[in-house]
Amino acid sequence: GQNIDQPTEMTATEGAIVQINCTYQTSGFNGLFWYQQHAGEAPTFLSYNVLDGLEEKGRFSSFLSRSKGYSYLLLKELQMKDSASYLCATQGGYQKVTFGTGTKLQVIP
Amino acid sequence: DGGITQSPKYLFRKEGQNVTLSCEQNLNHDAMYWYRQDPGQGLRLIYYSQIVNDFQKGDIAEGYSVSREKKESFPLTVTSAQKNPTAFYLCASSDQTGGSQPQHFGDGTRLSIL
């Protein structure tokens, strides 16, 4: 089966760095996605990790450790528009994609 | 432009009524997915399909049904057996060529009970 855990809420200051953690237990694990979702909108893709290590994409980076069932999303130089929910999702057997409950990030001035 | 279209944006259901949510994509993606999202919650998988004429139950399939007669279409029917259907429904698709690819989402349908 699949089990994904992430913190429910986080608060960070504009211009700072924040790390959002995700732990998972996924049958037939193929890879891990991070999505951003603003209130009332559809999720948008941020990153994908299949191998261990860090993937950097502008202000956002994502890390994966397959042996530990652990990932994190790192947001640098936080901006007010980064206030959103961040969803961790894993892809398992038969291309099944399962989402965590999401982490609601509030960026404050 | 290529994308996923969900309709309608808002839908109201009467007690004992079945309703069907439309999802169409012109991205030529093989895989399609339906998720349900309740306020302040994450996405829960209802059904998914990897190929035409085939689909699998997700984690909360009870009270829902789907069909995949065409590659570009994956409609979801919310049946009267679903006792708490009020939620935000999201359809997604992804390209399975060359390994895992990110999902593209439609704008969603908000379903409410009258």
Coordinates of N, CA and C in Angstrom, one line a residue:
Chain A
G1 N 0.8 -1.2 0.0 CA 0.0 0.0 0.0 C 0.9 1.2 0.0
Q2 N 0.2 2.4 0.2 CA 0.9 3.6 0.2 C 0.6 4.4 1.5
N3 N 1.6 5.0 2.1 CA 1.4 5.9 3.2 C 2.4 7.0 3.1
I4 N 1.9 8.3 3.1 CA 2.7 9.4 2.9 C 2.4 10.4 4.1
D5 N 3.5 10.9 4.7 CA 3.4 11.8 5.8 C 4.1 13.1 5.5
Q6 N 3.5 14.2 5.8 CA 4.1 15.6 5.7 C 3.5 16.4 6.8
P7 N 4.2 17.5 7.2 CA 3.6 18.3 8.2 C 2.4 19.1 7.7
T8 N 1.5 19.4 8.6 CA 0.2 20.0 8.1 C 0.4 21.4 7.8
E9 N 1.1 22.2 8.6 CA 1.3 23.6 8.4 C 2.7 24.0 8.7
M10 N 3.2 25.1 8.0 CA 4.5 25.7 8.3 C 4.4 27.2 8.1
T11 N 5.1 27.9 8.8 CA 5.2 29.4 8.6 C 6.7 29.8 8.5
A12 N 6.9 30.7 7.5 CA 8.3 31.1 7.3 C 8.3 32.6 6.9
T13 N 9.4 33.2 7.0 CA 9.5 34.7 6.7 C 10.0 34.9 5.3
E14 N 9.4 36.0 4.7 CA 9.8 36.4 3.3 C 11.3 36.5 3.3
G15 N 11.9 36.0 2.2 CA 13.4 36.0 2.0 C 14.1 34.9 2.6
A16 N 13.5 34.1 3.5 CA 14.2 33.0 4.2 C 14.1 31.7 3.3
I17 N 14.6 30.7 4.0 CA 14.7 29.3 3.4 C 13.8 28.4 4.2
V18 N 13.0 27.6 3.5 CA 12.1 26.6 4.3 C 12.3 25.2 3.7
Q19 N 12.3 24.2 4.5 CA 12.4 22.8 4.1 C 11.1 22.1 4.5
I20 N 10.4 21.5 3.5 CA 9.2 20.7 3.8 C 9.5 19.3 3.6
N21 N 9.4 18.5 4.6 CA 9.7 17.1 4.6 C 8.6 16.2 4.2
C22 N 8.9 15.0 3.7 CA 7.9 14.0 3.3 C 8.5 12.6 3.5
T23 N 7.8 11.8 4.3 CA 8.2 10.4 4.4 C 7.1 9.5 3.8
Y24 N 7.6 8.4 3.2 CA 6.6 7.6 2.5 C 6.9 6.1 2.6
Q25 N 5.9 5.3 2.5 CA 6.0 3.9 2.3 C 5.1 3.5 1.1
T26 N 5.8 3.1 0.0 CA 5.0 2.9 -1.2 C 5.4 1.6 -1.9
S27 N 4.5 0.8 -2.2 CA 4.7 -0.5 -2.9 C 5.2 -0.2 -4.3
G28 N 6.2 -0.9 -4.7 CA 6.7 -0.7 -6.1 C 7.1 0.7 -6.4
F29 N 7.7 1.4 -5.5 CA 8.1 2.8 -5.7 C 8.8 3.0 -6.9
N30 N 8.3 4.0 -7.7 CA 9.0 4.4 -9.0 C 9.6 5.8 -8.9
G31 N 9.0 6.7 -8.1 CA 9.5 8.1 -8.1 C 8.6 8.9 -7.2
L32 N 9.0 10.1 -7.0 CA 8.3 11.1 -6.1 C 8.2 12.4 -6.7
F33 N 7.0 13.0 -6.6 CA 6.7 14.3 -7.2 C 6.4 15.3 -6.1
W34 N 6.7 16.6 -6.4 CA 6.2 17.7 -5.6 C 5.4 18.6 -6.4
Y35 N 4.2 19.0 -5.8 CA 3.3 19.9 -6.5 C 3.0 21.1 -5.6
Q36 N 2.7 22.2 -6.2 CA 2.2 23.4 -5.5 C 0.8 23.6 -5.8
Q37 N 0.0 23.9 -4.8 CA -1.4 24.2 -5.0 C -1.9 25.4 -4.2
H38 N -2.3 26.5 -5.0 CA -2.9 27.6 -4.4 C -4.3 27.3 -4.1
A39 N -4.9 28.0 -3.1 CA -6.2 27.8 -2.6 C -7.2 27.9 -3.8
G40 N -8.1 26.8 -3.9 CA -9.1 26.8 -4.9 C -8.6 26.5 -6.3
E41 N -7.4 26.2 -6.5 CA -6.8 26.0 -7.8 C -6.3 24.5 -8.0
A42 N -6.0 24.1 -9.2 CA -5.5 22.8 -9.4 C -4.0 22.8 -9.1
P43 N -3.4 21.6 -8.7 CA -2.0 21.6 -8.4 C -1.1 21.8 -9.7
T44 N 0.0 22.4 -9.5 CA 1.0 22.5 -10.6 C 2.3 21.8 -10.2
F45 N 2.9 21.2 -11.2 CA 4.1 20.4 -11.0 C 5.3 21.3 -10.7
L46 N 6.1 20.8 -9.6 CA 7.3 21.5 -9.3 C 8.5 20.6 -9.6
S47 N 8.5 19.4 -9.2 CA 9.7 18.6 -9.3 C 9.4 17.1 -9.3
Y48 N 10.4 16.3 -9.8 CA 10.3 14.9 -9.8 C 11.6 14.2 -9.5
N49 N 11.7 13.3 -8.5 CA 12.9 12.6 -8.2 C 12.7 11.1 -8.3
V50 N 13.6 10.4 -9.0 CA 13.5 9.0 -9.1 C 14.8 8.4 -8.5
L51 N 15.9 9.1 -8.6 CA 17.2 8.6 -8.1 C 17.5 9.4 -6.8
D52 N 18.3 8.8 -6.0 CA 18.8 9.5 -4.7 C 19.5 10.8 -5.1
G53 N 19.3 11.8 -4.3 CA 20.1 13.0 -4.5 C 19.2 14.2 -4.6
L54 N 19.9 15.3 -5.0 CA 19.2 16.6 -5.0 C 19.0 17.1 -6.4
E55 N 17.8 17.5 -6.7 CA 17.4 18.1 -8.0 C 17.1 19.6 -7.8
E56 N 17.9 20.5 -8.5 CA 17.7 21.9 -8.3 C 17.0 22.5 -9.5
K57 N 16.1 23.4 -9.2 CA 15.4 24.1 -10.3 C 15.0 25.5 -9.8
G58 N 15.9 26.4 -10.1 CA 15.7 27.8 -9.7 C 15.7 27.9 -8.1
R59 N 14.7 28.5 -7.6 CA 14.6 28.7 -6.1 C 14.2 27.4 -5.4
F60 N 13.7 26.5 -6.2 CA 13.2 25.2 -5.6 C 14.2 24.1 -5.8
S61 N 14.3 23.3 -4.8 CA 15.2 22.0 -4.9 C 14.4 20.9 -4.2
S62 N 14.6 19.7 -4.7 CA 14.0 18.5 -4.1 C 15.0 17.4 -3.9
F63 N 14.9 16.8 -2.8 CA 15.9 15.7 -2.4 C 15.2 14.4 -2.2
L64 N 15.8 13.3 -2.5 CA 15.2 12.0 -2.3 C 16.3 11.0 -1.8
S65 N 15.8 10.2 -0.8 CA 16.6 9.1 -0.3 C 15.7 7.9 -0.3
R66 N 15.9 7.0 -1.3 CA 15.0 5.9 -1.5 C 15.2 4.9 -0.3
S67 N 16.4 4.7 0.2 CA 16.6 3.7 1.3 C 15.9 4.2 2.5
K68 N 15.7 5.5 2.7 CA 15.1 6.0 4.0 C 13.6 6.3 3.7
G69 N 13.1 6.2 2.5 CA 11.8 6.6 2.2 C 11.5 8.1 2.6
Y70 N 12.4 8.9 2.2 CA 12.4 10.3 2.7 C 12.7 11.3 1.5
S71 N 11.9 12.4 1.5 CA 12.2 13.5 0.6 C 12.0 14.8 1.2
Y72 N 12.6 15.8 0.7 CA 12.2 17.2 1.1 C 12.2 18.1 -0.1
L73 N 11.4 19.2 0.1 CA 11.4 20.3 -0.9 C 12.0 21.5 -0.2
L74 N 12.9 22.1 -0.8 CA 13.6 23.3 -0.3 C 13.2 24.5 -1.1
L75 N 12.7 25.5 -0.4 CA 12.3 26.8 -1.1 C 13.3 27.9 -0.6
K76 N 14.0 28.5 -1.5 CA 14.9 29.6 -1.1 C 14.3 30.9 -1.5
E77 N 14.8 32.0 -0.8 CA 14.4 33.4 -1.1 C 12.9 33.5 -1.2
L78 N 12.3 33.1 -0.1 CA 10.8 33.0 -0.1 C 10.2 34.3 -0.5
Q79 N 9.1 34.2 -1.3 CA 8.3 35.3 -1.7 C 6.9 35.1 -1.2
M80 N 6.1 36.2 -1.1 CA 4.8 36.1 -0.5 C 3.9 35.2 -1.4
K81 N 4.2 35.2 -2.7 CA 3.4 34.3 -3.6 C 3.7 32.8 -3.4
D82 N 4.7 32.5 -2.6 CA 4.9 31.1 -2.3 C 4.0 30.5 -1.3
S83 N 3.2 31.4 -0.7 CA 2.2 30.9 0.2 C 1.2 30.0 -0.5
A84 N 1.2 28.7 -0.2 CA 0.4 27.7 -0.9 C 0.5 26.4 -0.1
S85 N -0.2 25.4 -0.6 CA 0.0 24.1 -0.1 C 1.0 23.3 -1.0
Y86 N 1.8 22.5 -0.4 CA 2.8 21.8 -1.2 C 2.5 20.3 -0.9
L87 N 2.3 19.6 -2.1 CA 1.9 18.2 -2.0 C 3.0 17.3 -2.5
C88 N 3.2 16.3 -1.6 CA 4.2 15.2 -1.9 C 3.4 14.1 -2.5
A89 N 3.8 13.5 -3.6 CA 3.1 12.4 -4.2 C 4.1 11.3 -4.7
T90 N 3.7 10.0 -4.5 CA 4.6 9.0 -4.9 C 3.9 8.2 -6.0
Q91 N 4.7 7.6 -6.9 CA 4.2 6.8 -8.0 C 4.7 5.3 -7.7
G92 N 3.7 4.4 -7.6 CA 4.0 3.1 -7.3 C 3.7 2.1 -8.4
G93 N 3.4 0.9 -8.1 CA 3.1 -0.1 -9.1 C 1.9 0.3 -10.0
Y94 N 1.9 -0.2 -11.2 CA 0.8 0.1 -12.2 C 0.5 1.6 -12.4
Q95 N 1.6 2.4 -12.2 CA 1.5 3.9 -12.4 C 0.6 4.6 -11.5
K96 N 0.3 4.0 -10.3 CA -0.6 4.6 -9.4 C 0.1 5.7 -8.7
V97 N -0.5 6.9 -8.7 CA 0.0 8.1 -8.1 C -0.8 8.4 -6.8
T98 N -0.2 8.5 -5.7 CA -0.8 8.8 -4.4 C -0.3 10.0 -3.8
F99 N -1.2 10.9 -3.3 CA -0.8 12.2 -2.7 C -0.8 12.1 -1.2
G100 N 0.1 12.9 -0.6 CA 0.0 13.1 0.8 C -1.1 14.2 1.1
T101 N -1.3 14.5 2.4 CA -2.3 15.5 2.7 C -1.9 16.9 2.4
G102 N -0.6 17.1 2.1 CA -0.2 18.5 1.8 C 0.3 19.3 3.0
T103 N 1.2 20.2 2.8 CA 1.7 21.1 3.8 C 1.3 22.5 3.4
K104 N 0.6 23.2 4.3 CA 0.2 24.5 4.0 C 1.2 25.5 4.5
L105 N 1.9 26.2 3.6 CA 2.9 27.1 3.9 C 2.4 28.5 3.9
Q106 N 2.7 29.2 5.0 CA 2.3 30.7 5.1 C 3.6 31.5 5.1
V107 N 3.8 32.4 4.2 CA 5.0 33.3 4.2 C 4.5 34.6 4.7
I108 N 5.3 35.1 5.8 CA 4.9 36.3 6.4 C 6.0 37.4 6.2
P109 N 5.6 38.6 6.2 CA 6.6 39.7 5.9 C 7.7 39.8 6.9
Chain B
D1 N -4.2 25.3 -27.8 CA -3.3 24.8 -26.8 C -3.7 23.5 -26.3
G2 N -2.7 22.6 -26.0 CA -3.0 21.3 -25.4 C -3.3 21.5 -23.9
G3 N -4.2 20.6 -23.4 CA -4.5 20.7 -22.0 C -5.6 19.7 -21.6
I4 N -6.1 19.9 -20.4 CA -7.2 19.1 -19.9 C -8.4 20.0 -19.6
T5 N -9.5 19.6 -20.0 CA -10.7 20.3 -19.8 C -11.7 19.6 -18.9
Q6 N -12.1 20.1 -17.8 CA -13.1 19.5 -17.0 C -14.4 20.4 -17.0
S7 N -15.5 19.7 -17.1 CA -16.8 20.4 -17.1 C -17.8 19.6 -16.4
P8 N -18.8 20.3 -15.7 CA -18.9 21.7 -15.6 C -17.9 22.2 -14.4
K9 N -17.8 23.5 -14.2 CA -17.0 24.0 -13.1 C -17.7 23.8 -11.8
Y10 N -19.0 24.0 -11.8 CA -19.8 23.8 -10.6 C -21.0 22.9 -11.0
L11 N -21.3 22.0 -10.0 CA -22.4 21.0 -10.3 C -23.1 20.8 -9.0
F12 N -24.4 20.7 -9.1 CA -25.3 20.4 -7.9 C -26.0 19.1 -8.1
R13 N -26.1 18.3 -7.1 CA -26.7 17.0 -7.2 C -27.9 16.9 -6.2
K14 N -29.0 16.4 -6.7 CA -30.1 16.1 -5.8 C -29.9 14.8 -5.1
E15 N -30.6 14.6 -4.0 CA -30.5 13.3 -3.3 C -31.0 12.2 -4.3
G16 N -30.3 11.1 -4.3 CA -30.7 9.9 -5.1 C -30.4 10.0 -6.6
Q17 N -29.6 11.1 -7.0 CA -29.4 11.3 -8.4 C -27.9 10.9 -8.7
N18 N -27.7 10.4 -9.9 CA -26.4 10.2 -10.4 C -26.0 11.4 -11.2
V19 N -24.7 11.8 -11.1 CA -24.2 12.9 -12.0 C -22.9 12.5 -12.6
T20 N -22.6 13.0 -13.8 CA -21.4 12.6 -14.5 C -20.5 13.9 -14.7
L21 N -19.2 13.8 -14.3 CA -18.3 14.8 -14.5 C -17.4 14.5 -15.7
S22 N -17.2 15.5 -16.6 CA -16.5 15.3 -17.8 C -15.0 15.6 -17.7
C23 N -14.2 14.9 -18.3 CA -12.8 15.1 -18.4 C -12.3 14.8 -19.8
E24 N -11.7 15.8 -20.5 CA -11.2 15.6 -21.8 C -9.8 16.1 -21.9
Q25 N -8.9 15.4 -22.6 CA -7.5 15.9 -22.8 C -7.1 15.7 -24.2
N26 N -6.4 16.7 -24.7 CA -5.8 16.6 -26.1 C -4.3 16.6 -26.1
L27 N -3.8 16.0 -25.0 CA -2.3 15.9 -24.9 C -1.8 14.6 -25.4
N28 N -2.6 13.7 -25.8 CA -2.3 12.4 -26.3 C -1.7 11.5 -25.2
H29 N -2.1 11.8 -23.9 CA -1.6 11.0 -22.8 C -2.4 9.7 -22.7
D30 N -1.6 8.6 -22.3 CA -2.2 7.3 -22.1 C -2.9 7.2 -20.7
A31 N -2.3 7.8 -19.7 CA -2.8 7.6 -18.3 C -3.7 8.8 -17.9
M32 N -4.8 8.4 -17.2 CA -5.7 9.5 -16.7 C -6.2 9.1 -15.3
Y33 N -6.5 10.1 -14.5 CA -6.7 9.9 -13.1 C -7.9 10.8 -12.6
W34 N -8.6 10.3 -11.6 CA -9.6 11.1 -10.9 C -9.3 11.2 -9.4
Y35 N -9.3 12.4 -8.9 CA -9.0 12.6 -7.5 C -10.2 13.4 -6.8
R36 N -10.3 13.2 -5.6 CA -11.3 14.0 -4.8 C -10.5 14.7 -3.7
Q37 N -10.8 16.0 -3.5 CA -10.2 16.8 -2.5 C -11.3 17.5 -1.6
D38 N -11.2 17.2 -0.3 CA -12.1 17.8 0.6 C -11.4 19.1 1.2
P39 N -12.1 20.0 1.7 CA -11.5 21.3 2.2 C -10.3 21.0 3.2
G40 N -9.2 21.7 2.9 CA -8.0 21.5 3.8 C -7.4 20.2 3.7
Q41 N -7.7 19.4 2.8 CA -7.2 18.0 2.7 C -6.3 17.8 1.4
G42 N -5.7 16.7 1.4 CA -4.9 16.3 0.2 C -5.8 15.7 -0.9
L43 N -5.2 15.2 -1.9 CA -5.9 14.5 -3.0 C -6.0 13.0 -2.7
R44 N -7.2 12.5 -2.9 CA -7.4 11.1 -2.7 C -7.8 10.4 -4.0
L45 N -7.2 9.4 -4.4 CA -7.4 8.7 -5.7 C -8.6 7.9 -5.8
I46 N -9.5 8.2 -6.8 CA -10.8 7.5 -6.9 C -10.6 6.4 -7.9
Y47 N -10.2 6.7 -9.1 CA -10.0 5.7 -10.2 C -8.8 6.2 -11.1
Y48 N -8.1 5.3 -11.7 CA -7.2 5.7 -12.7 C -7.1 4.7 -13.9
S49 N -6.6 5.1 -15.0 CA -6.6 4.3 -16.2 C -5.3 4.5 -16.9
Q50 N -4.7 3.4 -17.3 CA -3.4 3.5 -18.0 C -3.5 3.4 -19.5
I51 N -4.7 2.9 -19.9 CA -4.9 2.7 -21.3 C -6.3 2.6 -21.6
V52 N -6.7 2.8 -22.9 CA -8.1 2.7 -23.3 C -8.7 1.4 -22.9
N53 N -10.0 1.4 -22.5 CA -10.7 0.2 -22.1 C -10.2 -0.5 -20.9
D54 N -9.4 0.1 -20.1 CA -8.9 -0.5 -18.8 C -8.8 0.6 -17.8
F55 N -9.2 0.2 -16.5 CA -9.1 1.2 -15.4 C -9.0 0.4 -14.1
Q56 N -8.5 1.0 -13.1 CA -8.3 0.4 -11.8 C -8.9 1.3 -10.7
K57 N -9.4 0.6 -9.6 CA -9.9 1.4 -8.5 C -8.7 2.0 -7.7
G58 N -9.0 3.2 -7.2 CA -8.0 3.9 -6.4 C -8.4 3.5 -4.9
D59 N -8.1 4.5 -4.0 CA -8.3 4.3 -2.6 C -9.7 4.5 -2.1
I60 N -10.5 5.2 -2.9 CA -11.9 5.6 -2.4 C -12.9 5.4 -3.6
A61 N -12.9 4.2 -4.2 CA -13.7 4.0 -5.4 C -15.2 3.8 -5.1
E62 N -15.5 3.4 -3.9 CA -16.9 3.1 -3.6 C -17.9 4.3 -3.9
G63 N -18.9 4.0 -4.6 CA -19.9 5.1 -4.9 C -19.6 5.9 -6.2
Y64 N -18.5 5.4 -6.9 CA -18.1 6.1 -8.1 C -18.0 5.0 -9.2
S65 N -18.1 5.5 -10.5 CA -17.8 4.6 -11.6 C -17.2 5.5 -12.7
V66 N -16.4 4.8 -13.6 CA -15.7 5.5 -14.7 C -15.8 4.6 -16.0
S67 N -15.5 5.2 -17.1 CA -15.3 4.5 -18.3 C -14.1 5.1 -19.1
R68 N -13.5 4.3 -20.0 CA -12.4 4.8 -20.8 C -12.6 4.2 -22.2
E69 N -13.5 4.7 -22.9 CA -13.8 4.2 -24.2 C -12.9 4.9 -25.3
K70 N -12.5 6.1 -25.0 CA -11.6 6.8 -25.9 C -10.4 7.3 -25.1
K71 N -9.3 7.4 -25.8 CA -8.0 7.8 -25.2 C -8.2 9.2 -24.5
E72 N -8.9 10.1 -25.2 CA -8.9 11.5 -24.7 C -10.0 11.8 -23.6
S73 N -10.8 10.8 -23.3 CA -12.0 11.0 -22.4 C -12.0 10.0 -21.2
F74 N -12.3 10.5 -20.0 CA -12.3 9.7 -18.8 C -13.4 10.2 -17.9
P75 N -14.7 10.1 -18.2 CA -15.8 10.6 -17.4 C -15.9 9.9 -16.1
L76 N -16.3 10.6 -15.1 CA -16.5 10.1 -13.7 C -18.0 10.2 -13.4
T77 N -18.7 9.1 -13.0 CA -20.0 9.2 -12.5 C -20.1 9.1 -11.0
V78 N -20.7 10.0 -10.4 CA -20.9 10.0 -8.9 C -22.3 9.4 -8.7
T79 N -22.4 8.2 -8.2 CA -23.7 7.6 -8.1 C -24.4 7.9 -6.7
S80 N -25.6 7.6 -6.7 CA -26.4 7.8 -5.4 C -25.9 7.1 -4.2
A81 N -25.0 6.1 -4.5 CA -24.4 5.3 -3.4 C -23.4 6.1 -2.7
Q82 N -22.9 7.1 -3.3 CA -21.9 8.0 -2.7 C -22.6 9.0 -1.7
K83 N -22.6 8.7 -0.4 CA -23.4 9.5 0.5 C -22.9 10.8 0.9
N84 N -21.6 11.1 0.6 CA -21.0 12.4 0.9 C -20.2 12.9 -0.3
P85 N -20.9 13.3 -1.3 CA -20.2 13.6 -2.6 C -19.7 15.0 -2.6
T86 N -20.0 15.9 -1.7 CA -19.6 17.3 -1.8 C -18.1 17.4 -1.7
A87 N -17.4 17.8 -2.7 CA -16.0 17.9 -2.7 C -15.5 18.6 -4.0
F88 N -14.2 18.8 -4.1 CA -13.6 19.3 -5.3 C -13.0 18.1 -6.1
Y89 N -13.4 17.9 -7.3 CA -13.0 16.8 -8.1 C -12.0 17.2 -9.1
L90 N -10.8 16.6 -9.2 CA -9.7 16.9 -10.1 C -9.4 15.7 -11.0
C91 N -9.3 16.0 -12.3 CA -8.9 15.0 -13.3 C -7.5 15.4 -13.7
A92 N -6.7 14.3 -13.9 CA -5.3 14.5 -14.4 C -4.9 13.5 -15.4
S93 N -3.9 13.8 -16.2 CA -3.4 12.9 -17.2 C -1.9 13.0 -17.2
S94 N -1.2 11.9 -17.6 CA 0.2 11.9 -17.8 C 0.7 11.0 -18.9
D95 N 1.8 11.4 -19.4 CA 2.4 10.6 -20.5 C 3.3 9.5 -19.9
Q96 N 3.0 8.3 -20.3 CA 3.8 7.2 -19.7 C 4.9 6.7 -20.6
T97 N 5.2 7.5 -21.7 CA 6.3 7.1 -22.6 C 7.6 7.4 -21.9
G98 N 8.5 6.5 -21.9 CA 9.9 6.8 -21.4 C 9.9 6.9 -19.9
G99 N 9.0 6.3 -19.2 CA 9.0 6.3 -17.7 C 8.0 7.3 -17.2
S100 N 8.2 7.6 -15.9 CA 7.2 8.4 -15.2 C 7.3 9.9 -15.6
Q101 N 6.2 10.5 -15.8 CA 6.1 11.9 -16.2 C 5.1 12.5 -15.2
P102 N 5.2 13.9 -15.0 CA 4.3 14.6 -14.1 C 2.9 14.6 -14.6
Q103 N 2.0 14.7 -13.7 CA 0.6 14.8 -14.1 C 0.2 16.2 -14.4
H104 N -0.7 16.4 -15.4 CA -1.3 17.6 -15.8 C -2.7 17.6 -15.3
F105 N -3.1 18.7 -14.6 CA -4.4 18.7 -14.0 C -5.4 19.6 -14.7
G106 N -6.7 19.3 -14.7 CA -7.7 20.2 -15.1 C -8.0 21.2 -14.0
D107 N -8.9 22.1 -14.3 CA -9.2 23.2 -13.3 C -10.2 22.7 -12.2
G108 N -10.8 21.5 -12.4 CA -11.6 20.9 -11.3 C -13.1 21.2 -11.5
T109 N -13.9 20.4 -10.8 CA -15.3 20.5 -10.7 C -15.7 20.5 -9.3
R110 N -16.5 21.5 -8.8 CA -17.0 21.5 -7.4 C -18.4 21.0 -7.4
L111 N -18.5 19.9 -6.7 CA -19.8 19.2 -6.6 C -20.5 19.5 -5.2
S112 N -21.7 19.9 -5.2 CA -22.4 20.2 -4.0 C -23.8 19.5 -4.0
I113 N -24.3 19.2 -2.8 CA -25.6 18.6 -2.7 C -26.7 19.6 -2.5
L114 N -27.8 19.5 -3.2 CA -28.9 20.4 -3.0 C -29.8 20.0 -1.8

